Amino acid sequence: MTTKVRLSEEGRFWNPEQFPLVIAGPCSAETEEQVLKTAHQLAQIPSVKAYRAGVWKPRTRPGAFEGMGEKALPWLQKVKQETGLKTAVEVAKPEHVSLALKYDVDILWLGARSVVSPFVVQEIAEALKGSSVTVMIKNPVIPDLNLWVGAIERIYSAGIQNIMAIHRGFHYFEKSRFRNAPMWEIPIELKRIMPQLPIVTDPSHIAGRRELLQEVAQKALDLEMDGLMIESHEDPSCALTDAAQQITPENLAHMLDSLILRQKTGSPDFELLLERLRTEIDKLDGELLQILSKRMEITDEIGAYKRDNNITILQIKRWAGIMQDRLSIGTNLGLDEDFLKDMLKLIHKESILRQTEIFNRNVEEKK
Ligand code: PEP
Ligand code: MN
């Protein structure tokens, strides 16, 4: 996958050498008092650089609290004046964009539900044209990296230079401890294809409950994510939205203090050993790929043989036997059973695909 997005670092309003970017604030702006009280408390935490507050809330069912709308925007102006924090709101319609810009909001973000719809993203992108605001793009609710990248590209194509991504986890059908499965491999892949794009992890929407926030935040830092967006409310038990996952500014300060910041590089001795180990990994990966390629070549040969003798591709008994045998060898070698299953299934799927192609080729040749 290639992308044309080239971002500037000029718009960075935090110093990554000191601490990752922290954006904090309530899920929703509820009252002027709640907004200002929370903001003043958060402004005491040095690493908090921006204040988030949802003004238009996307609710699954109608009738729930849908945010205070335009009325809350002057409260955020006050936050800016009184605390110096940058302000951030979610925008889901062109009208939200023009109102947020009218009230000098510094950062606009696209929510996970909006990012699933290219039409919605395009409409927001059109409304952003000509503005120098910072835009954050949350991952779409479903685990589709291309949809996320596509939204970033649409915003970038509208002339927005200061873009960040927010990783807030994904809806997943399997039950997990999290409200939204983190699927770290997706933001990691985004980092690989867009290395200049800062990625802020949102532990609040991943965790869904405050007990898990620290674990998720630490994991984000261990994986070199660039920042954290954490929901904080002066009185979480009374919050009108996402009450279970919000924490007080005081608890946020404790949590941030207890996070361990890892160094990106170590001492010369450490670097030397790391380099040696990485060279070994590179060599092993090369061998692994050669063996895989050899295995596929033999699969092709078997495919041609089956085709010429009119035998079905899938031999279920053989596949069950392979699975059982390789799982036993692999687990004895200390490899994780689930990992082995996933890997064997992937190899088997590719073998079937290659054999199907060989069968089809023959059909076409006969035509
Ligand atoms: C939010 O940040 O409060 C929110 C609604 O998030 P998401 O779009 O990630 O669900
Ligand atoms: Mn929320």
mmCIF file of C-alpha atoms and ligand atoms in Angstrom:
data_model
loop_
_atom_site.group_PDB
_atom_site.id
_atom_site.type_symbol
_atom_site.label_atom_id
_atom_site.label_comp_id
_atom_site.label_asym_id
_atom_site.label_seq_id
_atom_site.Cartn_x
_atom_site.Cartn_y
_atom_site.Cartn_z
ATOM 1 C CA MET A 1 0.000 0.000 0.000
ATOM 2 C CA THR A 2 1.411 3.407 -0.908
ATOM 3 C CA THR A 3 0.284 6.787 0.269
ATOM 4 C CA LYS A 4 1.131 10.316 -0.751
ATOM 5 C CA VAL A 5 0.668 11.861 2.688
ATOM 6 C CA ARG A 6 3.704 13.946 3.736
ATOM 7 C CA LEU A 7 3.222 15.736 7.015
ATOM 8 C CA SER A 8 5.179 18.611 8.489
ATOM 9 C CA GLU A 9 6.436 18.606 12.064
ATOM 10 C CA GLU A 10 5.845 22.356 12.422
ATOM 11 C CA GLY A 11 2.483 21.956 14.059
ATOM 12 C CA ARG A 12 3.845 19.879 16.985
ATOM 13 C CA PHE A 13 2.782 21.685 20.123
ATOM 14 C CA TRP A 14 4.428 19.265 22.536
ATOM 15 C CA ASN A 15 7.996 18.171 23.066
ATOM 16 C CA PRO A 16 8.244 14.429 22.480
ATOM 17 C CA GLU A 17 11.647 14.410 24.207
ATOM 18 C CA GLN A 18 9.957 15.365 27.491
ATOM 19 C CA PHE A 19 6.802 13.284 27.560
ATOM 20 C CA PRO A 20 4.367 11.893 25.000
ATOM 21 C CA LEU A 21 1.490 14.236 24.158
ATOM 22 C CA VAL A 22 -1.366 13.999 26.652
ATOM 23 C CA ILE A 23 -4.836 15.159 25.668
ATOM 24 C CA ALA A 24 -7.340 14.929 28.499
ATOM 25 C CA GLY A 25 -10.821 16.110 29.288
ATOM 26 C CA PRO A 26 -14.342 14.847 29.758
ATOM 27 C CA CYS A 27 -16.099 12.574 27.316
ATOM 28 C CA SER A 28 -18.758 15.307 27.056
ATOM 29 C CA ALA A 29 -18.970 18.978 27.914
ATOM 30 C CA GLU A 30 -21.964 19.005 30.272
ATOM 31 C CA THR A 31 -22.031 22.327 32.116
ATOM 32 C CA GLU A 32 -19.818 25.396 32.109
ATOM 33 C CA GLU A 33 -18.826 24.648 35.678
ATOM 34 C CA GLN A 34 -17.843 21.031 34.944
ATOM 35 C CA VAL A 35 -15.873 22.066 31.848
ATOM 36 C CA LEU A 36 -13.916 24.814 33.626
ATOM 37 C CA LYS A 37 -13.361 22.970 36.889
ATOM 38 C CA THR A 38 -12.010 19.902 35.078
ATOM 39 C CA ALA A 39 -9.840 22.072 32.819
ATOM 40 C CA HIS A 40 -8.257 24.008 35.698
ATOM 41 C CA GLN A 41 -7.391 20.770 37.468
ATOM 42 C CA LEU A 42 -5.962 19.215 34.317
ATOM 43 C CA ALA A 43 -3.895 22.314 33.564
ATOM 44 C CA GLN A 44 -1.915 21.564 36.742
ATOM 45 C CA ILE A 45 -0.519 18.421 35.082
ATOM 46 C CA PRO A 46 2.518 19.504 33.016
ATOM 47 C CA SER A 47 2.224 16.797 30.346
ATOM 48 C CA VAL A 48 -1.428 17.673 29.569
ATOM 49 C CA LYS A 49 -1.214 19.965 26.548
ATOM 50 C CA ALA A 50 -4.731 19.821 25.156
ATOM 51 C CA TYR A 51 -8.264 19.640 26.510
ATOM 52 C CA ARG A 52 -10.827 17.400 24.859
ATOM 53 C CA ALA A 53 -14.586 17.624 25.321
ATOM 54 C CA GLY A 54 -17.326 16.143 23.162
ATOM 55 C CA VAL A 55 -19.872 18.755 22.183
ATOM 56 C CA TRP A 56 -21.835 16.718 19.627
ATOM 57 C CA LYS A 57 -22.066 13.133 20.855
ATOM 58 C CA PRO A 58 -22.710 10.197 18.522
ATOM 59 C CA ARG A 59 -25.170 7.992 20.431
ATOM 60 C CA THR A 60 -26.171 4.505 19.403
ATOM 61 C CA ARG A 61 -29.819 5.010 20.392
ATOM 62 C CA PRO A 62 -31.786 8.254 20.112
ATOM 63 C CA GLY A 63 -32.906 9.929 23.289
ATOM 64 C CA ALA A 64 -29.604 9.628 25.154
ATOM 65 C CA PHE A 65 -27.606 12.784 25.995
ATOM 66 C CA GLU A 66 -26.450 14.085 22.616
ATOM 67 C CA GLY A 67 -24.126 16.836 23.803
ATOM 68 C CA MET A 68 -24.639 20.530 24.495
ATOM 69 C CA GLY A 69 -23.840 21.606 20.930
ATOM 70 C CA GLU A 70 -22.871 25.190 20.076
ATOM 71 C CA LYS A 71 -23.742 26.368 23.586
ATOM 72 C CA ALA A 72 -20.638 24.569 24.935
ATOM 73 C CA LEU A 73 -18.185 26.195 22.506
ATOM 74 C CA PRO A 74 -17.806 29.489 24.458
ATOM 75 C CA TRP A 75 -16.952 27.354 27.539
ATOM 76 C CA LEU A 76 -14.048 25.902 25.578
ATOM 77 C CA GLN A 77 -12.982 29.405 24.556
ATOM 78 C CA LYS A 78 -12.815 30.197 28.260
ATOM 79 C CA VAL A 79 -10.746 27.046 28.899
ATOM 80 C CA LYS A 80 -8.254 28.299 26.350
ATOM 81 C CA GLN A 81 -8.097 31.803 27.779
ATOM 82 C CA GLU A 82 -7.931 30.738 31.413
ATOM 83 C CA THR A 83 -5.594 27.717 31.188
ATOM 84 C CA GLY A 84 -3.633 28.092 27.944
ATOM 85 C CA LEU A 85 -4.564 24.505 27.011
ATOM 86 C CA LYS A 86 -5.379 23.801 23.388
ATOM 87 C CA THR A 87 -8.951 22.666 22.848
ATOM 88 C CA ALA A 88 -10.287 19.697 20.901
ATOM 89 C CA VAL A 89 -13.794 18.632 19.845
ATOM 90 C CA GLU A 90 -15.286 15.923 17.647
ATOM 91 C CA VAL A 91 -16.817 17.054 14.364
ATOM 92 C CA ALA A 92 -19.138 14.838 12.360
ATOM 93 C CA LYS A 93 -20.765 17.311 9.929
ATOM 94 C CA PRO A 94 -19.626 20.355 7.890
ATOM 95 C CA GLU A 95 -21.769 22.502 10.202
ATOM 96 C CA HIS A 96 -19.759 21.267 13.225
ATOM 97 C CA VAL A 97 -16.545 22.246 11.444
ATOM 98 C CA SER A 98 -17.670 25.809 10.772
ATOM 99 C CA LEU A 99 -18.957 26.266 14.334
ATOM 100 C CA ALA A 100 -15.795 24.815 15.911
ATOM 101 C CA LEU A 101 -13.632 27.109 13.755
ATOM 102 C CA LYS A 102 -15.856 30.098 14.565
ATOM 103 C CA TYR A 103 -15.161 29.532 18.285
ATOM 104 C CA ASP A 104 -11.384 29.037 17.723
ATOM 105 C CA VAL A 105 -11.187 25.363 18.644
ATOM 106 C CA ASP A 106 -7.559 24.311 17.967
ATOM 107 C CA ILE A 107 -7.992 20.639 17.184
ATOM 108 C CA LEU A 108 -10.907 18.888 15.487
ATOM 109 C CA TRP A 109 -11.259 15.139 15.535
ATOM 110 C CA LEU A 110 -13.214 12.724 13.412
ATOM 111 C CA GLY A 111 -14.899 10.015 15.471
ATOM 112 C CA ALA A 112 -14.715 6.273 14.922
ATOM 113 C CA ARG A 113 -18.260 6.141 13.554
ATOM 114 C CA SER A 114 -17.635 8.910 11.007
ATOM 115 C CA VAL A 115 -14.413 7.387 9.726
ATOM 116 C CA VAL A 116 -16.249 4.277 8.490
ATOM 117 C CA SER A 117 -18.038 6.440 5.919
ATOM 118 C CA PRO A 118 -15.967 7.927 3.080
ATOM 119 C CA PHE A 119 -18.934 10.213 2.226
ATOM 120 C CA VAL A 120 -18.945 11.710 5.732
ATOM 121 C CA VAL A 121 -15.155 12.063 5.772
ATOM 122 C CA GLN A 122 -15.200 13.748 2.346
ATOM 123 C CA GLU A 123 -17.856 16.231 3.466
ATOM 124 C CA ILE A 124 -15.804 17.125 6.518
ATOM 125 C CA ALA A 125 -12.676 17.413 4.364
ATOM 126 C CA GLU A 126 -14.454 19.894 2.049
ATOM 127 C CA ALA A 127 -15.523 21.973 5.049
ATOM 128 C CA LEU A 128 -11.933 22.040 6.345
ATOM 129 C CA LYS A 129 -10.450 23.446 3.121
ATOM 130 C CA GLY A 130 -8.409 26.603 3.719
ATOM 131 C CA SER A 131 -8.130 26.103 7.478
ATOM 132 C CA SER A 132 -4.858 25.579 9.343
ATOM 133 C CA VAL A 133 -6.474 23.707 12.212
ATOM 134 C CA THR A 134 -4.999 20.424 13.516
ATOM 135 C CA VAL A 135 -7.108 17.386 12.669
ATOM 136 C CA MET A 136 -7.076 14.045 14.480
ATOM 137 C CA ILE A 137 -8.570 11.010 12.821
ATOM 138 C CA LYS A 138 -9.787 8.166 14.978
ATOM 139 C CA ASN A 139 -9.558 4.629 13.692
ATOM 140 C CA PRO A 140 -12.820 3.378 12.178
ATOM 141 C CA VAL A 141 -14.975 1.174 14.420
ATOM 142 C CA ILE A 142 -14.206 -1.837 12.238
ATOM 143 C CA PRO A 143 -10.650 -3.166 11.945
ATOM 144 C CA ASP A 144 -9.941 -1.943 8.424
ATOM 145 C CA LEU A 145 -6.611 -0.140 8.077
ATOM 146 C CA ASN A 146 -7.397 1.041 4.545
ATOM 147 C CA LEU A 147 -10.477 2.884 5.728
ATOM 148 C CA TRP A 148 -8.344 4.675 8.326
ATOM 149 C CA VAL A 149 -5.627 5.508 5.780
ATOM 150 C CA GLY A 150 -8.283 6.640 3.294
ATOM 151 C CA ALA A 151 -9.723 9.113 5.812
ATOM 152 C CA ILE A 152 -6.243 10.488 6.542
ATOM 153 C CA GLU A 153 -5.638 10.894 2.802
ATOM 154 C CA ARG A 154 -8.951 12.702 2.304
ATOM 155 C CA ILE A 155 -8.174 15.185 5.085
ATOM 156 C CA TYR A 156 -4.639 15.645 3.790
ATOM 157 C CA SER A 157 -5.930 16.257 0.267
ATOM 158 C CA ALA A 158 -8.054 19.095 1.660
ATOM 159 C CA GLY A 159 -4.784 20.890 2.492
ATOM 160 C CA ILE A 160 -4.580 19.995 6.181
ATOM 161 C CA GLN A 161 -0.915 19.565 7.173
ATOM 162 C CA ASN A 162 -1.179 18.937 10.886
ATOM 163 C CA ILE A 163 -2.761 15.547 11.126
ATOM 164 C CA MET A 164 -2.643 12.979 13.901
ATOM 165 C CA ALA A 165 -4.238 9.570 14.173
ATOM 166 C CA ILE A 166 -6.051 8.330 17.242
ATOM 167 C CA HIS A 167 -6.056 4.643 18.048
ATOM 168 C CA ARG A 168 -9.249 3.897 20.032
ATOM 169 C CA GLY A 169 -9.585 0.174 19.409
ATOM 170 C CA PHE A 170 -11.939 -1.832 17.208
ATOM 171 C CA HIS A 171 -15.281 -3.524 17.462
ATOM 172 C CA TYR A 172 -14.669 -7.246 17.485
ATOM 173 C CA PHE A 173 -17.156 -10.087 17.675
ATOM 174 C CA GLU A 174 -15.132 -12.129 20.156
ATOM 175 C CA LYS A 175 -15.617 -11.269 23.816
ATOM 176 C CA SER A 176 -12.599 -9.603 25.360
ATOM 177 C CA ARG A 177 -11.602 -7.703 28.479
ATOM 178 C CA PHE A 178 -11.737 -4.506 26.476
ATOM 179 C CA ARG A 179 -14.631 -2.383 25.283
ATOM 180 C CA ASN A 180 -12.818 -2.115 21.960
ATOM 181 C CA ALA A 181 -10.119 -4.615 21.009
ATOM 182 C CA PRO A 182 -6.800 -2.761 20.700
ATOM 183 C CA MET A 183 -5.444 -4.855 17.788
ATOM 184 C CA TRP A 184 -2.077 -3.148 18.167
ATOM 185 C CA GLU A 185 -0.859 -4.575 14.886
ATOM 186 C CA ILE A 186 -3.103 -2.088 13.035
ATOM 187 C CA PRO A 187 -1.642 1.162 14.472
ATOM 188 C CA ILE A 188 1.828 -0.411 14.193
ATOM 189 C CA GLU A 189 1.250 -1.010 10.484
ATOM 190 C CA LEU A 190 -0.054 2.572 10.147
ATOM 191 C CA LYS A 191 3.196 3.786 11.746
ATOM 192 C CA ARG A 192 5.174 1.712 9.285
ATOM 193 C CA ILE A 193 3.451 3.145 6.223
ATOM 194 C CA MET A 194 3.187 6.727 7.558
ATOM 195 C CA PRO A 195 6.226 7.159 9.823
ATOM 196 C CA GLN A 196 5.771 10.934 10.254
ATOM 197 C CA LEU A 197 2.167 10.644 11.427
ATOM 198 C CA PRO A 198 1.854 10.966 15.217
ATOM 199 C CA ILE A 199 -0.403 8.285 16.684
ATOM 200 C CA VAL A 200 -2.190 9.031 19.936
ATOM 201 C CA THR A 201 -3.688 6.075 21.781
ATOM 202 C CA ASP A 202 -7.067 6.539 23.458
ATOM 203 C CA PRO A 203 -6.933 4.080 26.392
ATOM 204 C CA SER A 204 -10.376 5.244 27.586
ATOM 205 C CA HIS A 205 -12.327 3.920 24.598
ATOM 206 C CA ILE A 206 -10.136 0.815 24.335
ATOM 207 C CA ALA A 207 -10.525 -0.071 28.018
ATOM 208 C CA GLY A 208 -14.116 0.977 28.666
ATOM 209 C CA ARG A 209 -13.411 0.874 32.413
ATOM 210 C CA ARG A 210 -10.919 2.833 34.469
ATOM 211 C CA GLU A 211 -9.206 -0.199 36.045
ATOM 212 C CA LEU A 212 -7.661 -1.070 32.678
ATOM 213 C CA LEU A 213 -6.504 2.419 31.669
ATOM 214 C CA GLN A 214 -3.001 2.222 33.048
ATOM 215 C CA GLU A 215 -2.282 -1.138 31.433
ATOM 216 C CA VAL A 216 -3.377 0.138 28.021
ATOM 217 C CA ALA A 217 -1.520 3.440 28.411
ATOM 218 C CA GLN A 218 1.700 1.631 29.362
ATOM 219 C CA LYS A 219 1.371 -0.698 26.406
ATOM 220 C CA ALA A 220 0.937 2.319 24.109
ATOM 221 C CA LEU A 221 4.155 3.848 25.417
ATOM 222 C CA ASP A 222 5.995 0.529 25.151
ATOM 223 C CA LEU A 223 4.964 0.402 21.495
ATOM 224 C CA GLU A 224 6.259 3.937 20.881
ATOM 225 C CA MET A 225 2.910 5.572 20.334
ATOM 226 C CA ASP A 226 3.245 9.351 20.375
ATOM 227 C CA GLY A 227 0.612 10.291 22.881
ATOM 228 C CA LEU A 228 -2.420 9.452 24.983
ATOM 229 C CA MET A 229 -5.958 10.788 24.921
ATOM 230 C CA ILE A 230 -7.652 10.051 28.232
ATOM 231 C CA GLU A 231 -11.127 10.974 29.390
ATOM 232 C CA SER A 232 -11.119 12.868 32.655
ATOM 233 C CA HIS A 233 -14.096 14.319 34.535
ATOM 234 C CA GLU A 234 -14.102 16.255 37.791
ATOM 235 C CA ASP A 235 -16.740 13.814 39.099
ATOM 236 C CA PRO A 236 -16.768 10.663 36.936
ATOM 237 C CA SER A 237 -19.612 8.979 38.827
ATOM 238 C CA CYS A 238 -21.956 11.765 37.662
ATOM 239 C CA ALA A 239 -20.741 11.823 34.037
ATOM 240 C CA LEU A 240 -23.563 11.835 31.482
ATOM 241 C CA THR A 241 -21.557 9.676 29.049
ATOM 242 C CA ASP A 242 -18.877 6.994 29.474
ATOM 243 C CA ALA A 243 -18.971 7.207 33.290
ATOM 244 C CA ALA A 244 -17.205 3.859 33.817
ATOM 245 C CA GLN A 245 -14.079 4.854 31.935
ATOM 246 C CA GLN A 246 -13.498 8.428 33.125
ATOM 247 C CA ILE A 247 -11.074 9.335 35.927
ATOM 248 C CA THR A 248 -10.565 12.443 38.028
ATOM 249 C CA PRO A 249 -7.711 14.778 37.080
ATOM 250 C CA GLU A 250 -6.045 13.772 40.346
ATOM 251 C CA ASN A 251 -6.094 10.092 39.410
ATOM 252 C CA LEU A 252 -4.907 10.949 35.929
ATOM 253 C CA ALA A 253 -1.892 12.730 37.430
ATOM 254 C CA HIS A 254 -1.061 9.630 39.523
ATOM 255 C CA MET A 255 -1.478 7.383 36.560
ATOM 256 C CA LEU A 256 0.776 9.482 34.319
ATOM 257 C CA ASP A 257 3.389 9.588 37.080
ATOM 258 C CA SER A 258 3.464 5.845 37.364
ATOM 259 C CA LEU A 259 3.899 5.209 33.639
ATOM 260 C CA ILE A 260 7.352 3.985 32.698
ATOM 261 C CA LEU A 261 8.958 5.853 29.836
ATOM 262 C CA ARG A 262 11.215 3.616 27.802
ATOM 263 C CA GLN A 263 14.317 4.871 26.033
ATOM 264 C CA LYS A 264 14.273 4.515 22.279
ATOM 265 C CA THR A 265 18.015 3.787 22.234
ATOM 266 C CA GLY A 266 20.391 2.394 24.857
ATOM 267 C CA SER A 267 24.123 2.421 25.736
ATOM 268 C CA PRO A 268 26.707 1.534 23.009
ATOM 269 C CA ASP A 269 27.075 -1.968 24.508
ATOM 270 C CA PHE A 270 23.318 -2.445 24.443
ATOM 271 C CA GLU A 271 23.104 -1.185 20.854
ATOM 272 C CA LEU A 272 25.901 -3.551 19.799
ATOM 273 C CA LEU A 273 24.234 -6.601 21.287
ATOM 274 C CA LEU A 274 20.875 -5.529 19.823
ATOM 275 C CA GLU A 275 22.467 -5.171 16.409
ATOM 276 C CA ARG A 276 23.981 -8.679 16.680
ATOM 277 C CA LEU A 277 20.659 -10.200 17.698
ATOM 278 C CA ARG A 278 18.825 -8.350 14.943
ATOM 279 C CA THR A 279 21.299 -9.618 12.350
ATOM 280 C CA GLU A 280 20.592 -13.128 13.575
ATOM 281 C CA ILE A 281 16.836 -12.525 13.268
ATOM 282 C CA ASP A 282 17.301 -11.164 9.734
ATOM 283 C CA LYS A 283 19.181 -14.317 8.791
ATOM 284 C CA LEU A 284 16.591 -16.604 10.362
ATOM 285 C CA ASP A 285 13.741 -14.731 8.652
ATOM 286 C CA GLY A 286 15.533 -15.207 5.335
ATOM 287 C CA GLU A 287 15.808 -18.954 5.978
ATOM 288 C CA LEU A 288 12.181 -19.118 7.104
ATOM 289 C CA LEU A 289 11.035 -17.494 3.851
ATOM 290 C CA GLN A 290 13.190 -19.800 1.754
ATOM 291 C CA ILE A 291 11.743 -22.839 3.489
ATOM 292 C CA LEU A 292 8.214 -21.480 3.009
ATOM 293 C CA SER A 293 8.855 -20.892 -0.660
ATOM 294 C CA LYS A 294 10.245 -24.427 -1.057
ATOM 295 C CA ARG A 295 7.168 -25.782 0.736
ATOM 296 C CA MET A 296 4.871 -23.883 -1.657
ATOM 297 C CA GLU A 297 6.766 -25.231 -4.675
ATOM 298 C CA ILE A 298 6.134 -28.770 -3.460
ATOM 299 C CA THR A 299 2.481 -27.871 -2.870
ATOM 300 C CA ASP A 300 2.296 -26.737 -6.515
ATOM 301 C CA GLU A 301 3.746 -30.044 -7.616
ATOM 302 C CA ILE A 302 1.172 -31.944 -5.543
ATOM 303 C CA GLY A 303 -1.556 -29.686 -7.012
ATOM 304 C CA ALA A 304 -0.553 -30.539 -10.580
ATOM 305 C CA TYR A 305 -0.392 -34.214 -9.695
ATOM 306 C CA LYS A 306 -3.865 -34.169 -8.105
ATOM 307 C CA ARG A 307 -5.264 -32.301 -11.117
ATOM 308 C CA ASP A 308 -3.785 -34.767 -13.625
ATOM 309 C CA ASN A 309 -5.218 -37.669 -11.645
ATOM 310 C CA ASN A 310 -8.571 -35.992 -10.982
ATOM 311 C CA ILE A 311 -8.240 -35.945 -7.209
ATOM 312 C CA THR A 312 -9.839 -33.271 -4.954
ATOM 313 C CA ILE A 313 -7.635 -30.476 -3.626
ATOM 314 C CA LEU A 314 -8.736 -30.604 -0.007
ATOM 315 C CA GLN A 315 -7.846 -33.831 1.724
ATOM 316 C CA ILE A 316 -9.428 -33.263 5.098
ATOM 317 C CA LYS A 317 -7.801 -36.240 6.841
ATOM 318 C CA ARG A 318 -4.356 -35.163 5.743
ATOM 319 C CA TRP A 319 -4.993 -31.595 6.925
ATOM 320 C CA ALA A 320 -6.246 -32.759 10.344
ATOM 321 C CA GLY A 321 -3.156 -34.972 10.643
ATOM 322 C CA ILE A 322 -0.812 -32.105 9.759
ATOM 323 C CA MET A 323 -2.474 -29.863 12.324
ATOM 324 C CA GLN A 324 -2.199 -32.447 15.093
ATOM 325 C CA ASP A 325 1.382 -33.391 14.289
ATOM 326 C CA ARG A 326 2.709 -29.810 13.885
ATOM 327 C CA LEU A 327 0.917 -28.631 17.013
ATOM 328 C CA SER A 328 2.588 -31.345 19.014
ATOM 329 C CA ILE A 329 6.049 -30.611 17.553
ATOM 330 C CA GLY A 330 5.577 -26.856 17.931
ATOM 331 C CA THR A 331 4.265 -26.873 21.487
ATOM 332 C CA ASN A 332 7.142 -29.175 22.500
ATOM 333 C CA LEU A 333 9.453 -26.524 21.072
ATOM 334 C CA GLY A 334 7.844 -23.942 23.357
ATOM 335 C CA LEU A 335 5.651 -22.254 20.742
ATOM 336 C CA ASP A 336 2.212 -21.002 21.696
ATOM 337 C CA GLU A 337 -0.651 -23.242 20.550
ATOM 338 C CA ASP A 338 -2.890 -20.408 19.286
ATOM 339 C CA PHE A 339 0.005 -18.899 17.388
ATOM 340 C CA LEU A 340 0.759 -22.292 15.800
ATOM 341 C CA LYS A 341 -2.888 -22.785 14.829
ATOM 342 C CA ASP A 342 -3.084 -19.356 13.193
ATOM 343 C CA MET A 343 0.170 -19.907 11.329
ATOM 344 C CA LEU A 344 -0.747 -23.393 10.095
ATOM 345 C CA LYS A 345 -4.173 -22.196 8.961
ATOM 346 C CA LEU A 346 -2.556 -19.378 7.017
ATOM 347 C CA ILE A 347 -0.080 -21.706 5.305
ATOM 348 C CA HIS A 348 -2.845 -24.186 4.524
ATOM 349 C CA LYS A 349 -5.068 -21.448 3.081
ATOM 350 C CA GLU A 350 -2.267 -20.312 0.788
ATOM 351 C CA SER A 351 -1.576 -23.919 -0.317
ATOM 352 C CA ILE A 352 -5.238 -24.417 -1.210
ATOM 353 C CA LEU A 353 -5.245 -21.128 -3.114
ATOM 354 C CA ARG A 354 -2.175 -22.070 -5.124
ATOM 355 C CA GLN A 355 -3.562 -25.515 -5.938
ATOM 356 C CA THR A 356 -6.881 -23.970 -6.990
ATOM 357 C CA GLU A 357 -4.980 -21.697 -9.366
ATOM 358 C CA ILE A 358 -3.212 -24.723 -10.839
ATOM 359 C CA PHE A 359 -6.568 -26.498 -11.317
ATOM 360 C CA ASN A 360 -8.078 -23.381 -12.958
ATOM 361 C CA ARG A 361 -5.110 -22.966 -15.241
ATOM 362 C CA ASN A 362 -5.745 -26.437 -16.572
ATOM 363 C CA VAL A 363 -9.429 -25.690 -17.132
ATOM 364 C CA GLU A 364 -8.503 -22.604 -19.119
ATOM 365 C CA GLU A 365 -5.918 -24.464 -21.156
ATOM 366 C CA LYS A 366 -8.563 -27.034 -22.096
ATOM 367 C CA LYS A 367 -10.995 -24.332 -23.331
HETATM 368 C C1 PEP B 1 -15.262 10.103 22.226
HETATM 369 O O1 PEP B 1 -14.066 10.372 22.045
HETATM 370 O O2 PEP B 1 -15.916 10.459 23.213
HETATM 371 C C2 PEP B 1 -15.929 9.203 21.255
HETATM 372 C C3 PEP B 1 -17.225 9.260 21.016
HETATM 373 O O3 PEP B 1 -15.065 8.357 20.726
HETATM 374 P P1 PEP B 1 -15.146 7.266 19.540
HETATM 375 O O4 PEP B 1 -15.435 8.029 18.290
HETATM 376 O O5 PEP B 1 -13.754 6.712 19.592
HETATM 377 O O6 PEP B 1 -16.180 6.265 19.919
HETATM 378 MN MN MN B 2 -16.340 8.929 25.351
#
